Amino acid sequence: MTIAIVAAAAIGEFFTALVITLFVLIAEVLEGLTVGRGRKAIRDLLEFLPREVSVRRTGAIKTVAAEELSVGDVILVSPGGRLPVDGVVVSGHSFTDESRITGESMPVEKTEGSRVYAGAINQSGALEIRAERIGRDTSYGRIIEAVERAERSRAPVQRMADRLAGYLVYFALGAAVLTWLITRDMRATISVIIVAGACGIAAGTPLAILGGIGRSARLGAIIKGGVHLETLGKVDTVVLDKTGTLTYGRPEIQSVSPVEGVSAEELLDAAATAEIRSEHPLGKAILSRVKAEGREVREPEHFGYTPGRGISARLGDATILVGNRAWMADNGIHMPPTRDLGACTEVVVARDGQLLGTIDIADTIRPEAKRAISALEAMGVRTVLLTGDNHQVATAVATELGLKNVEAELLPEDKLARLADMVKKGWTVAMVGDGVNDAPALAEASVGVAMGSGTDVAQESSDIVLLGNDLACFVDTMKVARRTRSIIWQNFVGTIGIDLLGIALAAFGLLGPLLAAFIHVASELTFILNSARLLPQARRKSLPSAGGVSAEGPADVAAAGRH
């Protein structure tokens, strides 16, 4: 454009030179505004935390700026307020909303000694918290840093855009030289230089990447770099773990089947007595159910555990057996015929040689999982379930969710081998998991996606972290990634097409310098604004809540999360 402005002035086209300068300045301002808006959407995440906090110092409560906090400070958080630090409750009793941090949908009770996270909302009573991590060191701060690092990173498509923009400039200069040699028409030569523009590619591509990362963050998915956003947009296969990903990862009682003459409460109470000293997840599910119903669990006088079989407990003169059918057969308990359990595990309970009944326990499937898998298949994405669970449970879960490709009883190294084989076949694979055992597969996949409630190892091994543990959020993020790629390629094709057409028309003398300048700037702005469509919408300010803190809408889910 500098060459075009100088050349226009050299042949006396001063008005054209001024118009080009004006259009270029306007384009620069609008580009700066759109890019600034994208970066502001990320910086706004920091505003979620309170700027002033109440601190107990020298026996008195003082209000200080959040920047003045130190590790070890005791902070008072009133009902309705946001927690400014990660720490431990030293006094008080309340419930906090940690849905933005850990993905826990229900309020979490906090008493003395409980751990709390920055960004959570205190719902009921006042809490005094000793700060352990502040500012950028908090769970919340780490999420912000992850988003900022992603914003600064460069995807391969951005490097390609820069190269293509350079080639377009060289092509335009070459075409201008050729036009001058053939026509000896200076106006046509200058028009060729003016009409060719690469800004739609050079500026539009990073803006689209920025918008995609920002919009994904608002959805609740932290993408650790532009390269991962680009790869996600090309994914054709999604590999899913079962426990903690498609299911909640915590067993719950699905049905209680007492024999005739025995009540459900009696069956559950007997099972709870035997399981109270057990650390088995199935036993914890039974205890949780009994306690939730408000009944007291009686402590057994004797407890014995046989691995792989079950428990023997004595309460008074009664002997209670809890375990599988093999355990009952070992103890001479007569059992009814086996039945189809689907995804459930059967727990059998007997007392003094008599069967009391059975309890079916299963890991609860996440309600959004079926919708997410249907949406992936509608997008033409292949879905595969790889799990370490047994074939019967894996098949039952897959059938309920509509998954056709299932492999069960896999060790972590088996999952890794399956992933490596898929990548070797040329598939672009996204792996979604949450546990330590998923970490190798997450690292091996084209793009690894960790559930927000998963282990730190899984999150560190992944390229994307889902803050709210919602698979529907992952599907929406895939759509954003695909839309980002689509917009970038629209800009590529559009810029090249307009440049070639404009250069041809200018070379034949059909475009004057002024019209060439208008076409250049108009196309540049069109493609920049095309990329700007990806930027997150501005937040709406809502009325302050009881604690003096403005309530945010669902669009701000990504403003917090555990990294």
mmCIF file of C-alpha atoms in Angstrom, residues 52-280:
data_model
loop_
_atom_site.group_PDB
_atom_site.id
_atom_site.type_symbol
_atom_site.label_atom_id
_atom_site.label_comp_id
_atom_site.label_asym_id
_atom_site.label_seq_id
_atom_site.Cartn_x
_atom_site.Cartn_y
_atom_site.Cartn_z
ATOM 1 C CA GLU A 52 -11.682 -5.626 47.047
ATOM 2 C CA VAL A 53 -11.708 -8.165 49.876
ATOM 3 C CA SER A 54 -12.235 -8.152 53.620
ATOM 4 C CA VAL A 55 -9.153 -9.355 55.526
ATOM 5 C CA ARG A 56 -8.696 -10.017 59.244
ATOM 6 C CA ARG A 57 -5.442 -8.344 60.263
ATOM 7 C CA THR A 58 -4.223 -7.435 63.780
ATOM 8 C CA GLY A 59 -7.536 -8.545 65.181
ATOM 9 C CA ALA A 60 -9.612 -6.198 63.001
ATOM 10 C CA ILE A 61 -11.339 -6.623 59.637
ATOM 11 C CA LYS A 62 -9.984 -4.342 56.916
ATOM 12 C CA THR A 63 -10.974 -3.873 53.287
ATOM 13 C CA VAL A 64 -7.977 -4.107 50.954
ATOM 14 C CA ALA A 65 -7.395 -4.405 47.214
ATOM 15 C CA ALA A 66 -7.150 -7.976 45.938
ATOM 16 C CA GLU A 67 -3.591 -7.232 44.714
ATOM 17 C CA GLU A 68 -2.500 -6.609 48.326
ATOM 18 C CA LEU A 69 -3.401 -10.106 49.558
ATOM 19 C CA SER A 70 -0.680 -12.388 50.855
ATOM 20 C CA VAL A 71 -0.512 -16.140 51.392
ATOM 21 C CA GLY A 72 -1.668 -16.839 54.958
ATOM 22 C CA ASP A 73 -4.144 -13.952 55.123
ATOM 23 C CA VAL A 74 -7.520 -14.790 56.689
ATOM 24 C CA ILE A 75 -10.275 -13.516 54.387
ATOM 25 C CA LEU A 76 -13.936 -12.986 55.266
ATOM 26 C CA VAL A 77 -16.420 -13.834 52.502
ATOM 27 C CA SER A 78 -20.017 -12.776 53.043
ATOM 28 C CA PRO A 79 -23.057 -14.631 51.653
ATOM 29 C CA GLY A 80 -23.392 -13.922 47.929
ATOM 30 C CA GLY A 81 -19.720 -13.010 47.541
ATOM 31 C CA ARG A 82 -17.140 -14.597 45.286
ATOM 32 C CA LEU A 83 -14.116 -16.312 46.779
ATOM 33 C CA PRO A 84 -10.921 -14.444 45.807
ATOM 34 C CA VAL A 85 -8.373 -17.159 46.699
ATOM 35 C CA ASP A 86 -7.742 -20.877 46.927
ATOM 36 C CA GLY A 87 -7.545 -21.891 50.567
ATOM 37 C CA VAL A 88 -8.979 -23.665 53.588
ATOM 38 C CA VAL A 89 -11.987 -22.679 55.723
ATOM 39 C CA VAL A 90 -10.861 -21.732 59.240
ATOM 40 C CA SER A 91 -14.355 -20.929 60.554
ATOM 41 C CA GLY A 92 -17.957 -20.723 59.404
ATOM 42 C CA HIS A 93 -20.460 -22.965 57.705
ATOM 43 C CA SER A 94 -21.904 -22.453 54.237
ATOM 44 C CA PHE A 95 -22.555 -23.931 50.805
ATOM 45 C CA THR A 96 -20.600 -22.775 47.772
ATOM 46 C CA ASP A 97 -21.428 -22.917 44.078
ATOM 47 C CA GLU A 98 -18.344 -24.473 42.464
ATOM 48 C CA SER A 99 -19.975 -25.293 39.138
ATOM 49 C CA ARG A 100 -17.686 -22.849 37.326
ATOM 50 C CA ILE A 101 -14.604 -24.315 38.975
ATOM 51 C CA THR A 102 -14.960 -28.087 39.344
ATOM 52 C CA GLY A 103 -18.079 -28.792 37.283
ATOM 53 C CA GLU A 104 -19.981 -29.926 40.392
ATOM 54 C CA SER A 105 -23.608 -29.073 39.642
ATOM 55 C CA MET A 106 -24.834 -29.093 43.258
ATOM 56 C CA PRO A 107 -23.774 -26.637 46.001
ATOM 57 C CA VAL A 108 -20.929 -28.059 48.109
ATOM 58 C CA GLU A 109 -21.063 -27.870 51.914
ATOM 59 C CA LYS A 110 -18.119 -26.070 53.521
ATOM 60 C CA THR A 111 -17.127 -26.379 57.160
ATOM 61 C CA GLU A 112 -13.890 -25.853 59.072
ATOM 62 C CA GLY A 113 -11.056 -27.566 57.218
ATOM 63 C CA SER A 114 -12.842 -27.696 53.849
ATOM 64 C CA ARG A 115 -10.922 -26.645 50.745
ATOM 65 C CA VAL A 116 -12.328 -23.800 48.630
ATOM 66 C CA TYR A 117 -11.468 -22.367 45.211
ATOM 67 C CA ALA A 118 -11.183 -18.861 43.813
ATOM 68 C CA GLY A 119 -14.187 -17.976 41.675
ATOM 69 C CA ALA A 120 -16.694 -20.074 43.646
ATOM 70 C CA ILE A 121 -19.765 -18.227 44.995
ATOM 71 C CA ASN A 122 -20.578 -18.327 48.708
ATOM 72 C CA GLN A 123 -24.305 -19.005 48.943
ATOM 73 C CA SER A 124 -25.445 -18.961 52.573
ATOM 74 C CA GLY A 125 -23.302 -18.377 55.675
ATOM 75 C CA ALA A 126 -20.184 -16.271 56.183
ATOM 76 C CA LEU A 127 -16.813 -17.997 55.791
ATOM 77 C CA GLU A 128 -13.328 -17.164 56.992
ATOM 78 C CA ILE A 129 -10.684 -18.590 54.678
ATOM 79 C CA ARG A 130 -6.921 -18.836 55.039
ATOM 80 C CA ALA A 131 -5.346 -18.028 51.668
ATOM 81 C CA GLU A 132 -3.013 -20.696 50.264
ATOM 82 C CA ARG A 133 -2.840 -19.560 46.641
ATOM 83 C CA ILE A 134 -3.556 -16.060 45.348
ATOM 84 C CA GLY A 135 -3.791 -14.275 42.001
ATOM 85 C CA ARG A 136 -2.330 -16.184 39.079
ATOM 86 C CA ASP A 137 -1.444 -19.150 41.311
ATOM 87 C CA THR A 138 -5.097 -20.023 41.997
ATOM 88 C CA SER A 139 -7.000 -22.656 40.047
ATOM 89 C CA TYR A 140 -8.860 -19.806 38.409
ATOM 90 C CA GLY A 141 -5.659 -17.937 37.538
ATOM 91 C CA ARG A 142 -4.177 -20.988 35.859
ATOM 92 C CA ILE A 143 -7.195 -21.213 33.583
ATOM 93 C CA ILE A 144 -6.717 -17.576 32.578
ATOM 94 C CA GLU A 145 -3.041 -18.202 31.818
ATOM 95 C CA ALA A 146 -3.932 -21.245 29.710
ATOM 96 C CA VAL A 147 -6.325 -19.138 27.625
ATOM 97 C CA GLU A 148 -3.772 -16.333 27.263
ATOM 98 C CA ARG A 149 -1.035 -18.743 26.176
ATOM 99 C CA ALA A 150 -3.420 -20.175 23.604
ATOM 100 C CA GLU A 151 -4.213 -16.684 22.324
ATOM 101 C CA ARG A 152 -0.498 -15.957 21.870
ATOM 102 C CA SER A 153 0.268 -19.269 20.160
ATOM 103 C CA ARG A 154 0.340 -19.596 16.388
ATOM 104 C CA ALA A 155 -1.484 -22.348 14.554
ATOM 105 C CA PRO A 156 0.061 -23.847 11.380
ATOM 106 C CA VAL A 157 -2.722 -22.237 9.352
ATOM 107 C CA GLN A 158 -1.566 -18.811 10.603
ATOM 108 C CA ARG A 159 1.974 -19.446 9.355
ATOM 109 C CA MET A 160 0.512 -20.582 6.046
ATOM 110 C CA ALA A 161 -1.562 -17.382 5.933
ATOM 111 C CA ASP A 162 1.546 -15.266 6.416
ATOM 112 C CA ARG A 163 3.370 -17.085 3.619
ATOM 113 C CA LEU A 164 0.368 -16.806 1.303
ATOM 114 C CA ALA A 165 0.064 -13.077 2.056
ATOM 115 C CA GLY A 166 3.727 -12.635 1.106
ATOM 116 C CA TYR A 167 3.247 -14.576 -2.128
ATOM 117 C CA LEU A 168 0.259 -12.382 -3.041
ATOM 118 C CA VAL A 169 2.351 -9.235 -2.594
ATOM 119 C CA TYR A 170 5.120 -10.624 -4.812
ATOM 120 C CA PHE A 171 2.544 -11.745 -7.377
ATOM 121 C CA ALA A 172 0.949 -8.290 -7.430
ATOM 122 C CA LEU A 173 4.317 -6.586 -7.923
ATOM 123 C CA GLY A 174 5.206 -9.029 -10.676
ATOM 124 C CA ALA A 175 1.842 -8.461 -12.364
ATOM 125 C CA ALA A 176 2.379 -4.694 -12.130
ATOM 126 C CA VAL A 177 5.802 -4.970 -13.816
ATOM 127 C CA LEU A 178 4.311 -7.157 -16.553
ATOM 128 C CA THR A 179 1.425 -4.715 -17.040
ATOM 129 C CA TRP A 180 3.876 -1.809 -17.446
ATOM 130 C CA LEU A 181 6.036 -3.746 -19.928
ATOM 131 C CA ILE A 182 3.014 -4.667 -22.042
ATOM 132 C CA THR A 183 0.801 -1.549 -21.828
ATOM 133 C CA ARG A 184 3.180 1.269 -20.754
ATOM 134 C CA ASP A 185 0.088 2.558 -18.912
ATOM 135 C CA MET A 186 1.126 3.932 -15.500
ATOM 136 C CA ARG A 187 -2.470 4.247 -14.219
ATOM 137 C CA ALA A 188 -3.170 0.579 -15.019
ATOM 138 C CA THR A 189 0.143 -0.445 -13.432
ATOM 139 C CA ILE A 190 -0.610 1.438 -10.234
ATOM 140 C CA SER A 191 -4.175 0.079 -10.174
ATOM 141 C CA VAL A 192 -2.737 -3.468 -10.258
ATOM 142 C CA ILE A 193 -0.612 -2.713 -7.190
ATOM 143 C CA ILE A 194 -3.481 -1.021 -5.369
ATOM 144 C CA VAL A 195 -6.186 -3.634 -5.981
ATOM 145 C CA ALA A 196 -4.142 -6.595 -4.681
ATOM 146 C CA GLY A 197 -4.596 -7.036 -0.948
ATOM 147 C CA ALA A 198 -3.524 -9.811 1.410
ATOM 148 C CA CYS A 199 -4.820 -8.321 4.648
ATOM 149 C CA GLY A 200 -7.980 -10.434 4.556
ATOM 150 C CA ILE A 201 -5.707 -13.447 4.982
ATOM 151 C CA ALA A 202 -2.924 -11.947 7.096
ATOM 152 C CA ALA A 203 -5.256 -10.228 9.598
ATOM 153 C CA GLY A 204 -8.364 -12.385 9.265
ATOM 154 C CA THR A 205 -6.664 -15.691 10.107
ATOM 155 C CA PRO A 206 -5.263 -14.830 13.572
ATOM 156 C CA LEU A 207 -8.502 -12.987 14.323
ATOM 157 C CA ALA A 208 -10.496 -16.152 13.505
ATOM 158 C CA ILE A 209 -8.184 -18.274 15.709
ATOM 159 C CA LEU A 210 -8.532 -15.735 18.530
ATOM 160 C CA GLY A 211 -12.317 -15.728 18.138
ATOM 161 C CA GLY A 212 -12.497 -19.527 18.119
ATOM 162 C CA ILE A 213 -10.418 -19.847 21.289
ATOM 163 C CA GLY A 214 -12.419 -17.103 23.036
ATOM 164 C CA ARG A 215 -15.785 -18.547 22.032
ATOM 165 C CA SER A 216 -14.704 -22.013 23.148
ATOM 166 C CA ALA A 217 -13.645 -20.579 26.503
ATOM 167 C CA ARG A 218 -17.096 -19.061 26.924
ATOM 168 C CA LEU A 219 -18.604 -22.478 26.169
ATOM 169 C CA GLY A 220 -16.462 -24.031 28.915
ATOM 170 C CA ALA A 221 -13.595 -25.566 26.929
ATOM 171 C CA ILE A 222 -10.034 -24.361 27.493
ATOM 172 C CA ILE A 223 -8.023 -24.888 24.291
ATOM 173 C CA LYS A 224 -4.295 -24.704 25.007
ATOM 174 C CA GLY A 225 -3.234 -23.378 21.608
ATOM 175 C CA GLY A 226 -4.326 -22.419 18.115
ATOM 176 C CA VAL A 227 -2.776 -25.594 16.714
ATOM 177 C CA HIS A 228 -5.191 -27.685 18.816
ATOM 178 C CA LEU A 229 -8.180 -25.630 17.650
ATOM 179 C CA GLU A 230 -7.102 -26.211 14.060
ATOM 180 C CA THR A 231 -6.622 -29.955 14.631
ATOM 181 C CA LEU A 232 -9.981 -30.252 16.392
ATOM 182 C CA GLY A 233 -11.626 -28.783 13.313
ATOM 183 C CA LYS A 234 -10.253 -31.711 11.261
ATOM 184 C CA VAL A 235 -11.182 -34.506 13.695
ATOM 185 C CA ASP A 236 -13.005 -37.429 12.057
ATOM 186 C CA THR A 237 -12.833 -39.916 14.969
ATOM 187 C CA VAL A 238 -13.673 -39.413 18.652
ATOM 188 C CA VAL A 239 -12.466 -42.055 21.128
ATOM 189 C CA LEU A 240 -14.299 -42.079 24.473
ATOM 190 C CA ASP A 241 -13.420 -43.543 27.834
ATOM 191 C CA LYS A 242 -16.395 -44.859 29.834
ATOM 192 C CA THR A 243 -15.942 -44.231 33.551
ATOM 193 C CA GLY A 244 -15.958 -40.520 34.371
ATOM 194 C CA THR A 245 -16.501 -39.548 30.736
ATOM 195 C CA LEU A 246 -19.725 -41.181 29.578
ATOM 196 C CA THR A 247 -20.660 -41.939 33.181
ATOM 197 C CA TYR A 248 -20.289 -40.018 36.436
ATOM 198 C CA GLY A 249 -17.695 -42.436 37.811
ATOM 199 C CA ARG A 250 -19.642 -43.049 41.024
ATOM 200 C CA PRO A 251 -21.789 -46.216 41.411
ATOM 201 C CA GLU A 252 -25.415 -45.756 42.467
ATOM 202 C CA ILE A 253 -28.138 -48.233 43.379
ATOM 203 C CA GLN A 254 -30.417 -48.853 40.414
ATOM 204 C CA SER A 255 -32.824 -51.382 41.940
ATOM 205 C CA VAL A 256 -33.440 -53.277 45.207
ATOM 206 C CA SER A 257 -35.042 -56.738 44.903
ATOM 207 C CA PRO A 258 -35.851 -58.352 48.286
ATOM 208 C CA VAL A 259 -37.223 -61.889 48.428
ATOM 209 C CA GLU A 260 -40.797 -62.491 49.586
ATOM 210 C CA GLY A 261 -41.294 -61.573 53.230
ATOM 211 C CA VAL A 262 -38.319 -59.184 53.365
ATOM 212 C CA SER A 263 -38.656 -55.417 53.022
ATOM 213 C CA ALA A 264 -36.332 -53.282 50.914
ATOM 214 C CA GLU A 265 -35.292 -51.372 54.044
ATOM 215 C CA GLU A 266 -34.362 -54.599 55.841
ATOM 216 C CA LEU A 267 -32.302 -55.751 52.849
ATOM 217 C CA LEU A 268 -30.446 -52.441 52.589
ATOM 218 C CA ASP A 269 -29.812 -52.203 56.340
ATOM 219 C CA ALA A 270 -28.278 -55.689 56.431
ATOM 220 C CA ALA A 271 -26.058 -54.878 53.447
ATOM 221 C CA ALA A 272 -25.005 -51.527 54.984
ATOM 222 C CA THR A 273 -24.006 -53.210 58.263
ATOM 223 C CA ALA A 274 -21.710 -55.577 56.387
ATOM 224 C CA GLU A 275 -20.285 -52.832 54.125
ATOM 225 C CA ILE A 276 -19.668 -50.117 56.747
ATOM 226 C CA ARG A 277 -16.019 -51.163 57.164
ATOM 227 C CA SER A 278 -15.496 -51.824 53.463
ATOM 228 C CA GLU A 279 -13.712 -49.461 51.070
ATOM 229 C CA HIS A 280 -15.332 -51.010 48.004
#
